[in-house]
Short mmCIF file of C-alpha atoms and ligand atoms in Angstrom, two decimals:
data_model
loop_
_atom_site.label_atom_id
_atom_site.label_comp_id
_atom_site.label_asym_id
_atom_site.label_seq_id
_atom_site.Cartn_x
_atom_site.Cartn_y
_atom_site.Cartn_z
CA MET H 9 0.46 159.12 8.73
CA LEU H 10 -0.93 157.38 5.67
CA ASP H 11 -4.71 157.86 5.49
CA TYR H 12 -5.18 158.28 1.78
CA VAL H 13 -8.99 158.14 1.71
CA ASP H 14 -9.51 160.25 4.85
CA LEU H 15 -10.88 157.59 7.18
CA GLU H 16 -9.98 159.99 9.98
CA ALA H 17 -12.96 162.15 9.04
CA ASP H 18 -15.38 159.46 10.24
CA LEU H 19 -13.72 158.86 13.60
CA SER H 20 -15.43 160.01 16.80
CA ALA H 21 -13.61 162.17 19.33
CA GLU H 22 -13.25 159.12 21.60
CA GLU H 23 -11.75 157.03 18.82
CA ARG H 24 -9.21 159.74 18.00
CA LEU H 25 -8.34 160.10 21.67
CA ILE H 26 -7.71 156.36 22.11
CA ARG H 27 -5.60 156.22 18.95
CA ASP H 28 -3.61 159.30 19.96
CA THR H 29 -3.07 157.98 23.49
CA ALA H 30 -1.61 154.77 22.10
CA ARG H 31 0.50 156.65 19.56
CA GLU H 32 1.94 158.91 22.27
CA PHE H 33 2.56 155.95 24.58
CA VAL H 34 4.55 154.21 21.87
CA ALA H 35 6.49 157.37 20.99
CA ASP H 36 7.31 158.23 24.63
CA LYS H 37 7.90 154.79 26.10
CA LEU H 38 9.03 152.34 23.51
CA GLU H 39 9.82 153.55 20.01
CA SER H 40 13.47 154.28 20.69
CA GLU H 41 14.01 151.01 22.61
CA ILE H 42 12.00 148.46 20.70
CA GLY H 43 14.87 147.54 18.37
CA GLU H 44 17.03 146.72 21.38
CA HIS H 45 14.26 144.62 22.96
CA TRP H 46 13.90 142.75 19.69
CA ILE H 47 17.64 142.05 19.50
CA GLU H 48 17.78 140.97 23.15
CA GLY H 49 14.61 138.90 22.89
CA THR H 50 12.95 140.73 25.76
CA PHE H 51 9.57 142.32 26.39
CA PRO H 52 9.29 145.54 28.43
CA THR H 53 7.35 143.91 31.25
CA ASP H 54 7.56 147.09 33.34
CA LEU H 55 5.11 148.69 30.88
CA ILE H 56 2.42 146.03 31.40
CA PRO H 57 0.68 147.88 34.30
CA GLU H 58 1.00 151.21 32.51
CA MET H 59 -0.70 149.71 29.46
CA GLY H 60 -3.44 148.61 31.87
CA ASP H 61 -3.76 152.13 33.30
CA LEU H 62 -4.18 153.45 29.77
CA GLY H 63 -6.93 150.91 29.06
CA PHE H 64 -5.13 148.84 26.42
CA TYR H 65 -6.52 145.46 27.52
CA ALA H 66 -9.96 144.59 26.12
CA PRO H 67 -11.35 148.15 26.27
CA ASN H 68 -14.10 147.01 23.87
CA LEU H 69 -15.62 144.91 26.68
CA GLU H 70 -17.97 146.46 29.21
CA GLY H 71 -18.29 146.16 32.99
CA TYR H 72 -15.72 145.13 35.62
CA GLY H 73 -13.93 148.44 35.10
CA LEU H 74 -13.86 148.04 31.30
CA PRO H 75 -15.13 151.01 29.26
CA GLY H 76 -16.79 149.28 26.27
CA VAL H 77 -15.27 151.49 23.60
CA SER H 78 -16.23 151.07 19.94
CA GLU H 79 -14.78 148.27 17.82
CA THR H 80 -13.16 150.94 15.64
CA ALA H 81 -11.42 152.43 18.69
CA TYR H 82 -10.21 148.97 19.68
CA GLY H 83 -8.93 148.37 16.16
CA LEU H 84 -7.13 151.71 16.04
CA LEU H 85 -5.47 150.84 19.34
CA MET H 86 -4.23 147.51 17.93
CA ALA H 87 -2.87 149.32 14.86
CA GLU H 88 -0.88 151.78 16.96
CA LEU H 89 0.59 149.02 19.13
CA GLU H 90 1.59 146.95 16.12
CA ALA H 91 2.99 150.02 14.33
CA CYS H 92 5.57 149.77 17.13
CA ASP H 93 5.98 145.99 17.13
CA SER H 94 3.83 142.87 16.71
CA GLY H 95 5.14 141.74 20.12
CA LEU H 96 3.47 144.69 21.81
CA ARG H 97 0.16 144.08 20.04
CA SER H 98 0.42 140.35 20.78
CA MET H 99 0.75 141.07 24.50
CA ALA H 100 -2.41 143.20 24.46
CA SER H 101 -4.26 140.81 22.11
CA VAL H 102 -3.60 137.74 24.21
CA GLN H 103 -4.46 139.48 27.46
CA GLY H 104 -7.60 141.12 26.08
CA ALA H 105 -9.02 138.92 23.33
CA LEU H 106 -7.79 135.49 24.38
CA VAL H 107 -8.01 135.64 28.17
CA MET H 108 -10.32 138.49 29.26
CA TYR H 109 -12.82 137.97 26.44
CA PRO H 110 -13.49 134.28 27.28
CA ILE H 111 -13.75 135.05 30.99
CA HIS H 112 -16.17 137.86 30.16
CA ALA H 113 -18.18 135.76 27.70
CA TYR H 114 -18.10 132.33 29.35
CA GLY H 115 -16.88 132.80 32.92
CA SER H 116 -18.80 132.48 36.20
CA GLU H 117 -19.45 135.61 38.24
CA ALA H 118 -16.69 134.54 40.64
CA GLN H 119 -14.19 134.12 37.77
CA LYS H 120 -15.13 137.54 36.40
CA ASP H 121 -14.77 139.10 39.86
CA ASP H 122 -11.43 137.40 40.43
CA TRP H 123 -9.76 138.07 37.11
CA LEU H 124 -11.21 140.81 34.94
CA GLU H 125 -10.11 143.80 36.99
CA PRO H 126 -6.53 142.63 37.69
CA LEU H 127 -6.06 141.56 34.07
CA GLY H 128 -7.57 144.82 32.79
CA ALA H 129 -5.23 146.79 35.05
CA GLY H 130 -2.18 144.80 33.98
CA GLU H 131 -1.68 143.69 37.59
CA ALA H 132 -2.04 140.11 36.40
CA VAL H 133 -0.95 138.58 33.10
CA GLY H 134 -2.82 135.86 31.25
CA CYS H 135 -2.00 133.42 28.47
CA PHE H 136 -4.02 131.18 26.16
CA GLY H 137 -2.97 127.55 25.86
CA LEU H 138 -4.47 125.85 22.84
CA THR H 139 -1.60 124.72 20.58
CA GLU H 140 0.17 121.48 21.44
CA PRO H 141 3.42 120.02 20.12
CA GLN H 142 1.50 117.63 17.80
CA HIS H 143 -1.59 119.75 17.18
CA GLY H 144 -1.26 123.23 15.69
CA SER H 145 -3.53 123.87 12.72
CA ASN H 146 -5.85 121.13 13.94
CA PRO H 147 -6.29 121.91 17.65
CA SER H 148 -9.32 119.62 17.87
CA GLY H 149 -6.82 116.76 17.95
CA MET H 150 -5.62 117.97 21.36
CA GLU H 151 -4.27 115.39 23.76
CA THR H 152 -4.28 117.43 26.98
CA THR H 153 -6.77 115.85 29.35
CA ALA H 154 -8.76 117.00 32.34
CA LYS H 155 -9.73 113.98 34.37
CA HIS H 156 -12.64 114.45 36.72
CA ASP H 157 -11.96 113.60 40.37
CA ASP H 158 -13.95 114.13 43.58
CA ASP H 159 -13.52 117.88 43.89
CA GLY H 160 -12.33 119.05 40.49
CA TYR H 161 -10.04 117.97 37.68
CA VAL H 162 -6.50 116.73 37.16
CA LEU H 163 -4.80 118.17 34.07
CA ASN H 164 -2.10 116.38 32.11
CA GLY H 165 -0.49 117.39 28.83
CA SER H 166 1.59 120.06 27.23
CA LYS H 167 1.01 123.22 25.29
CA THR H 168 3.56 124.99 23.15
CA TRP H 169 4.14 128.33 21.44
CA ILE H 170 2.16 130.08 24.14
CA THR H 171 2.55 133.87 24.14
CA ASN H 172 3.15 135.29 27.64
CA ALA H 173 3.25 131.82 29.26
CA PRO H 174 6.54 132.37 31.17
CA ILE H 175 5.25 135.63 32.70
CA ALA H 176 1.62 134.63 33.13
CA ASP H 177 -0.22 134.44 36.45
CA VAL H 178 -3.07 132.52 34.89
CA ALA H 179 -3.27 130.24 31.86
CA LEU H 180 -6.51 129.54 30.06
CA VAL H 181 -5.86 125.92 29.18
CA TRP H 182 -8.07 124.07 26.74
CA ALA H 183 -8.30 120.36 27.56
CA ARG H 184 -10.39 117.33 26.75
CA VAL H 185 -12.48 116.14 29.70
CA THR H 186 -12.31 112.46 30.55
CA ASP H 187 -14.35 110.62 33.13
CA GLY H 188 -12.86 109.12 36.26
CA ASP H 189 -11.83 105.97 34.37
CA GLY H 190 -9.93 107.90 31.75
CA ALA H 191 -12.60 107.35 29.10
CA ASP H 192 -12.91 110.23 26.66
CA ASP H 193 -16.27 111.94 26.69
CA GLY H 194 -15.03 114.17 23.90
CA SER H 195 -15.82 117.61 25.24
CA VAL H 196 -13.21 120.35 25.20
CA ARG H 197 -13.39 122.76 28.13
CA GLY H 198 -11.46 125.85 29.16
CA PHE H 199 -9.71 125.86 32.55
CA LEU H 200 -8.31 128.87 34.39
CA VAL H 201 -5.08 127.50 35.80
CA GLU H 202 -2.94 129.62 38.12
CA THR H 203 0.63 129.10 36.98
CA ASP H 204 1.91 128.66 40.55
CA ARG H 205 -0.11 125.46 40.96
CA GLU H 206 1.89 122.33 41.63
CA GLY H 207 2.73 120.49 38.41
CA VAL H 208 2.67 123.56 36.14
CA THR H 209 5.89 124.48 34.29
CA THR H 210 6.36 127.32 31.83
CA ASN H 211 9.63 127.19 29.90
CA GLU H 212 10.58 130.03 27.63
CA ILE H 213 11.23 129.32 23.93
CA LYS H 214 14.28 131.47 23.37
CA GLU H 215 15.75 130.99 19.92
CA LYS H 216 13.04 132.68 17.91
CA LEU H 217 14.02 134.64 14.81
CA SER H 218 10.61 136.29 14.66
CA LEU H 219 8.45 138.11 17.24
CA ARG H 220 11.55 138.43 19.38
CA ALA H 221 10.12 141.26 21.51
CA SER H 222 7.49 138.89 22.88
CA ILE H 223 7.82 136.20 25.50
CA THR H 224 6.77 132.79 24.23
CA GLY H 225 6.82 129.51 26.11
CA GLU H 226 5.61 125.99 26.66
CA ILE H 227 3.20 124.95 29.37
CA GLY H 228 3.74 121.60 31.03
CA LEU H 229 0.79 120.16 32.98
CA ASN H 230 1.85 117.26 35.11
CA GLY H 231 -0.99 116.03 37.32
CA VAL H 232 -2.19 119.56 38.02
CA HIS H 233 -5.19 119.61 40.32
CA VAL H 234 -7.70 122.41 39.79
CA PRO H 235 -11.02 122.86 41.59
CA GLU H 236 -14.38 122.50 39.85
CA GLU H 237 -14.71 126.30 39.89
CA SER H 238 -11.78 126.74 37.51
CA VAL H 239 -13.69 125.48 34.47
CA LEU H 240 -15.35 128.13 32.28
CA PRO H 241 -19.01 127.18 32.75
CA GLY H 242 -20.42 128.96 29.71
CA VAL H 243 -18.88 127.05 26.83
CA GLU H 244 -18.18 123.51 25.78
CA GLY H 245 -16.45 122.17 22.67
CA MET H 246 -14.15 123.75 20.11
CA LYS H 247 -16.47 126.71 19.63
CA GLY H 248 -14.98 128.09 22.88
CA PRO H 249 -11.38 128.53 21.69
CA LEU H 250 -12.51 129.32 18.13
CA ALA H 251 -14.70 132.21 19.31
CA CYS H 252 -11.71 133.64 21.22
CA LEU H 253 -9.55 133.32 18.10
CA THR H 254 -12.12 135.28 16.09
CA GLN H 255 -11.75 138.16 18.58
CA ALA H 256 -7.96 138.05 18.41
CA ARG H 257 -7.89 137.71 14.61
CA TYR H 258 -10.03 140.84 14.40
CA GLY H 259 -7.29 142.67 16.31
CA ILE H 260 -4.63 141.21 14.01
CA ALA H 261 -6.50 142.41 10.92
CA TRP H 262 -6.22 145.93 12.34
CA GLY H 263 -2.81 145.62 13.94
CA THR H 264 -0.97 144.48 10.84
CA VAL H 265 -2.19 147.56 8.98
CA GLY H 266 -0.34 149.57 11.64
CA ALA H 267 2.85 147.61 11.03
CA ALA H 268 2.52 148.07 7.26
CA ARG H 269 1.83 151.78 7.69
CA ASN H 270 4.93 152.16 9.84
CA CYS H 271 6.99 150.46 7.13
CA PHE H 272 5.52 152.77 4.49
CA GLU H 273 6.22 155.92 6.52
CA THR H 274 9.77 154.78 7.22
CA ALA H 275 10.40 154.00 3.54
CA ARG H 276 8.87 157.24 2.29
CA GLN H 277 10.99 159.33 4.64
CA TYR H 278 14.10 157.36 3.80
CA ALA H 279 13.47 157.80 0.07
CA LEU H 280 13.22 161.55 0.58
CA ASP H 281 16.37 161.74 2.73
CA ARG H 282 18.67 159.30 0.96
CA GLU H 283 20.62 160.76 -1.94
CA GLN H 284 22.12 158.76 -4.80
CA PHE H 285 23.16 159.96 -8.25
CA GLY H 286 22.96 163.56 -7.07
CA GLY H 287 19.51 163.67 -5.49
CA PRO H 288 16.95 161.87 -3.31
CA ILE H 289 16.07 158.35 -4.38
CA ALA H 290 12.40 159.42 -4.06
CA ARG H 291 12.73 161.11 -7.46
CA PHE H 292 13.26 157.80 -9.23
CA GLN H 293 10.18 156.31 -10.88
CA LEU H 294 11.07 152.82 -9.65
CA GLN H 295 10.95 153.98 -6.02
CA GLN H 296 7.77 155.94 -6.61
CA GLU H 297 6.07 152.87 -8.05
CA LYS H 298 6.98 150.92 -4.92
CA LEU H 299 5.59 153.64 -2.66
CA ALA H 300 2.45 153.94 -4.79
CA GLU H 301 1.81 150.19 -4.56
CA MET H 302 2.49 150.16 -0.81
CA ALA H 303 0.11 153.06 -0.19
CA THR H 304 -2.58 151.41 -2.32
CA GLN H 305 -2.32 148.00 -0.64
CA ILE H 306 -2.30 149.55 2.83
CA THR H 307 -5.31 151.72 2.01
CA LEU H 308 -7.28 148.66 0.83
CA ALA H 309 -6.33 146.83 4.04
CA GLN H 310 -7.42 149.85 6.12
CA LEU H 311 -10.79 149.90 4.36
CA LEU H 312 -11.33 146.21 5.04
CA ALA H 313 -10.48 146.69 8.73
CA HIS H 314 -12.88 149.62 9.05
CA ARG H 315 -15.67 147.67 7.37
CA LEU H 316 -15.06 144.77 9.76
CA ALA H 317 -15.48 147.17 12.68
CA ASP H 318 -18.87 148.32 11.37
CA LEU H 319 -20.06 144.73 10.97
CA LYS H 320 -18.76 143.80 14.44
CA GLU H 321 -20.38 146.86 16.00
CA ARG H 322 -23.82 145.87 14.73
CA GLY H 323 -23.33 142.19 15.61
CA ASP H 324 -23.20 140.95 12.02
CA LEU H 325 -19.53 139.98 11.72
CA ARG H 326 -18.98 136.38 10.63
CA PRO H 327 -15.79 134.48 11.53
CA GLN H 328 -15.17 133.86 7.81
CA GLN H 329 -15.09 137.61 7.19
CA VAL H 330 -12.49 137.91 9.94
CA SER H 331 -10.52 135.11 8.24
CA MET H 332 -10.52 137.06 4.99
CA ALA H 333 -9.24 140.20 6.72
CA LYS H 334 -6.63 138.38 8.83
CA ARG H 335 -5.38 136.52 5.76
CA ASN H 336 -5.29 139.56 3.53
CA ASN H 337 -3.95 142.17 5.92
CA VAL H 338 -1.15 139.99 7.25
CA ARG H 339 -0.13 139.21 3.69
CA VAL H 340 -0.15 142.93 2.86
CA ALA H 341 2.05 143.70 5.87
CA ARG H 342 4.36 140.79 5.06
CA ASN H 343 4.79 141.81 1.41
CA GLN H 344 4.97 145.56 1.98
CA SER H 345 7.47 145.33 4.85
CA ARG H 346 9.75 143.53 2.40
CA ILE H 347 9.37 146.31 -0.17
CA ALA H 348 10.07 148.92 2.52
CA ARG H 349 13.19 147.04 3.55
CA GLU H 350 14.28 147.06 -0.07
CA ILE H 351 13.88 150.85 -0.36
CA LEU H 352 16.16 151.25 2.66
CA GLY H 353 18.99 149.41 0.92
CA GLY H 354 21.73 148.09 3.22
CA ASN H 355 20.48 150.16 6.15
CA GLY H 356 17.22 148.26 5.83
CA ILE H 357 18.69 145.09 7.26
CA THR H 358 19.62 146.76 10.57
CA ALA H 359 17.53 147.14 13.71
CA ASP H 360 18.00 150.92 13.42
CA TYR H 361 14.98 150.90 11.14
CA SER H 362 11.68 149.10 11.64
CA PRO H 363 10.91 147.32 8.31
CA MET H 364 13.16 144.26 8.74
CA ARG H 365 11.88 143.79 12.30
CA HIS H 366 8.28 144.01 11.08
CA LEU H 367 9.13 141.70 8.18
CA THR H 368 10.46 138.97 10.43
CA ASN H 369 7.58 139.50 12.90
CA MET H 370 5.13 138.92 10.08
CA GLU H 371 6.41 135.37 9.67
CA THR H 372 4.86 134.61 13.06
CA VAL H 373 1.71 136.62 12.45
CA TYR H 374 1.27 134.83 9.09
CA THR H 375 1.39 131.52 10.99
CA TYR H 376 -0.34 132.08 14.33
CA GLU H 377 -4.07 132.47 14.90
CA GLY H 378 -4.68 130.22 11.91
CA THR H 379 -2.04 130.02 9.20
CA HIS H 380 -2.57 131.77 5.88
CA ASP H 381 -3.34 128.34 4.39
CA ILE H 382 -5.95 127.52 6.99
CA HIS H 383 -7.73 130.84 6.38
CA SER H 384 -7.69 130.03 2.65
CA LEU H 385 -9.45 126.77 3.46
CA ILE H 386 -11.98 128.50 5.73
CA LEU H 387 -12.78 130.91 2.90
CA GLY H 388 -12.80 128.07 0.39
CA GLN H 389 -15.37 126.23 2.47
CA ASP H 390 -17.48 129.35 2.90
CA LEU H 391 -17.40 130.12 -0.80
CA THR H 392 -18.04 126.62 -2.12
CA GLY H 393 -19.82 124.86 0.70
CA VAL H 394 -17.20 122.10 0.52
CA ALA H 395 -14.75 121.63 3.39
CA ALA H 396 -11.21 120.74 2.29
CA PHE H 397 -9.84 120.19 5.77
CA GLU H 398 -12.10 118.13 7.97
P1 FAD X 421 1.22 123.02 11.43
O1 FAD X 421 -0.22 122.95 11.82
O2 FAD X 421 2.08 121.83 11.65
O3 FAD X 421 1.35 123.51 9.94
C1 FAD X 421 2.55 123.39 9.17
C2 FAD X 421 2.22 123.83 7.74
O4 FAD X 421 1.22 122.97 7.20
C3 FAD X 421 1.64 125.25 7.68
O5 FAD X 421 2.14 125.93 6.55
C4 FAD X 421 0.15 125.02 7.52
O6 FAD X 421 -0.52 126.09 6.85
C5 FAD X 421 0.13 123.74 6.72
N1 FAD X 421 -1.12 122.97 6.88
C6 FAD X 421 -1.60 122.40 8.02
N2 FAD X 421 -2.78 121.82 7.80
C7 FAD X 421 -3.06 122.02 6.48
C8 FAD X 421 -4.15 121.68 5.62
N3 FAD X 421 -5.22 121.01 6.08
N4 FAD X 421 -4.08 122.04 4.32
C9 FAD X 421 -3.02 122.74 3.84
N5 FAD X 421 -1.98 123.09 4.60
C10 FAD X 421 -1.99 122.74 5.90
N6 FAD X 421 -0.80 129.08 20.12
C11 FAD X 421 -1.58 129.21 21.23
O7 FAD X 421 -2.40 128.35 21.53
N7 FAD X 421 -1.44 130.31 22.05
C12 FAD X 421 -0.54 131.31 21.80
O8 FAD X 421 -0.46 132.28 22.57
C13 FAD X 421 0.30 131.18 20.64
N8 FAD X 421 1.30 132.10 20.41
C14 FAD X 421 2.20 131.86 19.40
C15 FAD X 421 3.34 132.67 19.28
C16 FAD X 421 4.30 132.39 18.31
C17 FAD X 421 5.55 133.21 18.25
C18 FAD X 421 4.09 131.32 17.39
C19 FAD X 421 5.10 131.03 16.32
C20 FAD X 421 2.98 130.53 17.49
C21 FAD X 421 2.03 130.76 18.50
N9 FAD X 421 0.94 129.89 18.69
C22 FAD X 421 0.13 130.03 19.81
C23 FAD X 421 0.82 128.67 17.87
C24 FAD X 421 0.24 128.91 16.48
O9 FAD X 421 -1.11 129.21 16.57
C25 FAD X 421 0.57 127.67 15.63
O10 FAD X 421 1.95 127.72 15.33
C26 FAD X 421 -0.26 127.62 14.35
O11 FAD X 421 -1.60 127.31 14.64
C27 FAD X 421 0.28 126.60 13.35
O12 FAD X 421 0.48 125.37 13.95
P2 FAD X 421 1.87 124.58 13.75
O13 FAD X 421 2.97 125.53 14.04
O14 FAD X 421 1.78 123.34 14.53
O15 FAD X 421 1.93 124.28 12.21
#
């Protein structure tokens, strides 16, 4: 596996073990079937509890049965899952970074007791409902409301493009609280909404041409009553969902390096095996230049991910640094998966090989968790002090 500057040498035994466990899981359980899942538009839901047993959901958190592994170990895990498919990493990212993390960081003791162990074990599935049909890049414009009543809230609105929604037991829904008269007091709060509550619908979005091995849906909230205890008590305002997104984007910065690496390894092997003009195409300088550029770009992305882990570990990681890594590493994976596809010639457009699948997946990853453009604007603001998007 590509590790051109020997990052392996600095890994602890625990980090290697977690990476190898994920790599073996993928090889044993999914590698040979993932192309079929992608074509069929299905996710291997039977593996969700097994992924829990192996500690794939938020293992970087501590307590409630969670081991608190290093941020590097967590990143390596994301890379191995996404080397298989972005759908697999998305499942673990949403469950861990977008549902378990906010419960862990902002939840009441009762919410932690109720949800962290079942979610960590993969006995329950969670989803994160922020995006709405009219509010994607600017979620602060959200229209979903939570109207206070005598013993809780009544939720109304709709969320779309929600990973895992159709298979979720619980949805973390972000909504704007209004007072009893419907007046807007402006504060955004997170609500843990069981999906079997009356008034909740979760329709699957089926005709995706990207991230097909992932279940995506809409959430309809039609007069859904939730008790007072379902609100996350520890956070108010947009900083709640944004802090969750920083966690998930950190995983994406790592995960996409895994996808790019898988494309590189596939292309290198293909170039060695495929013969044209009397010998392997790997002997042609044009193909070697492509492989050299891929290896270089992937190595730079790996270095950025590892540096992010060090900053996160010591508590110094800024969201803008995560934006830079998400933006860069997704772009690397998007561009390099295309080059890998090219090296595979006609075979490259089939699901027998991974690059085209990764390439189409990257269209989603480029767009979700803050589009490439939005991360440019976040960096632009950080670098100049002038916001271009408020
Ligand atoms: P828009 O915001 O409408 O953007 C359209 C285009 O305009 C983009 O190119 C964008 O970069 C550009 N643009 C927007 N504003 C600006 C600006 N100020 N300056 C320059 N350009 C701009 N959301 C969730 O809440 N939970 C999930 O689990 C989830 N999973 C997803 C899974 C999939 C498969 C997909 C495709 C999306 C998912 N999303 C999820 C939603 C995702 O986060 C949004 O699609 C994303 O935020 C972009 O929003 P939008 O699609 O409405 O695009």
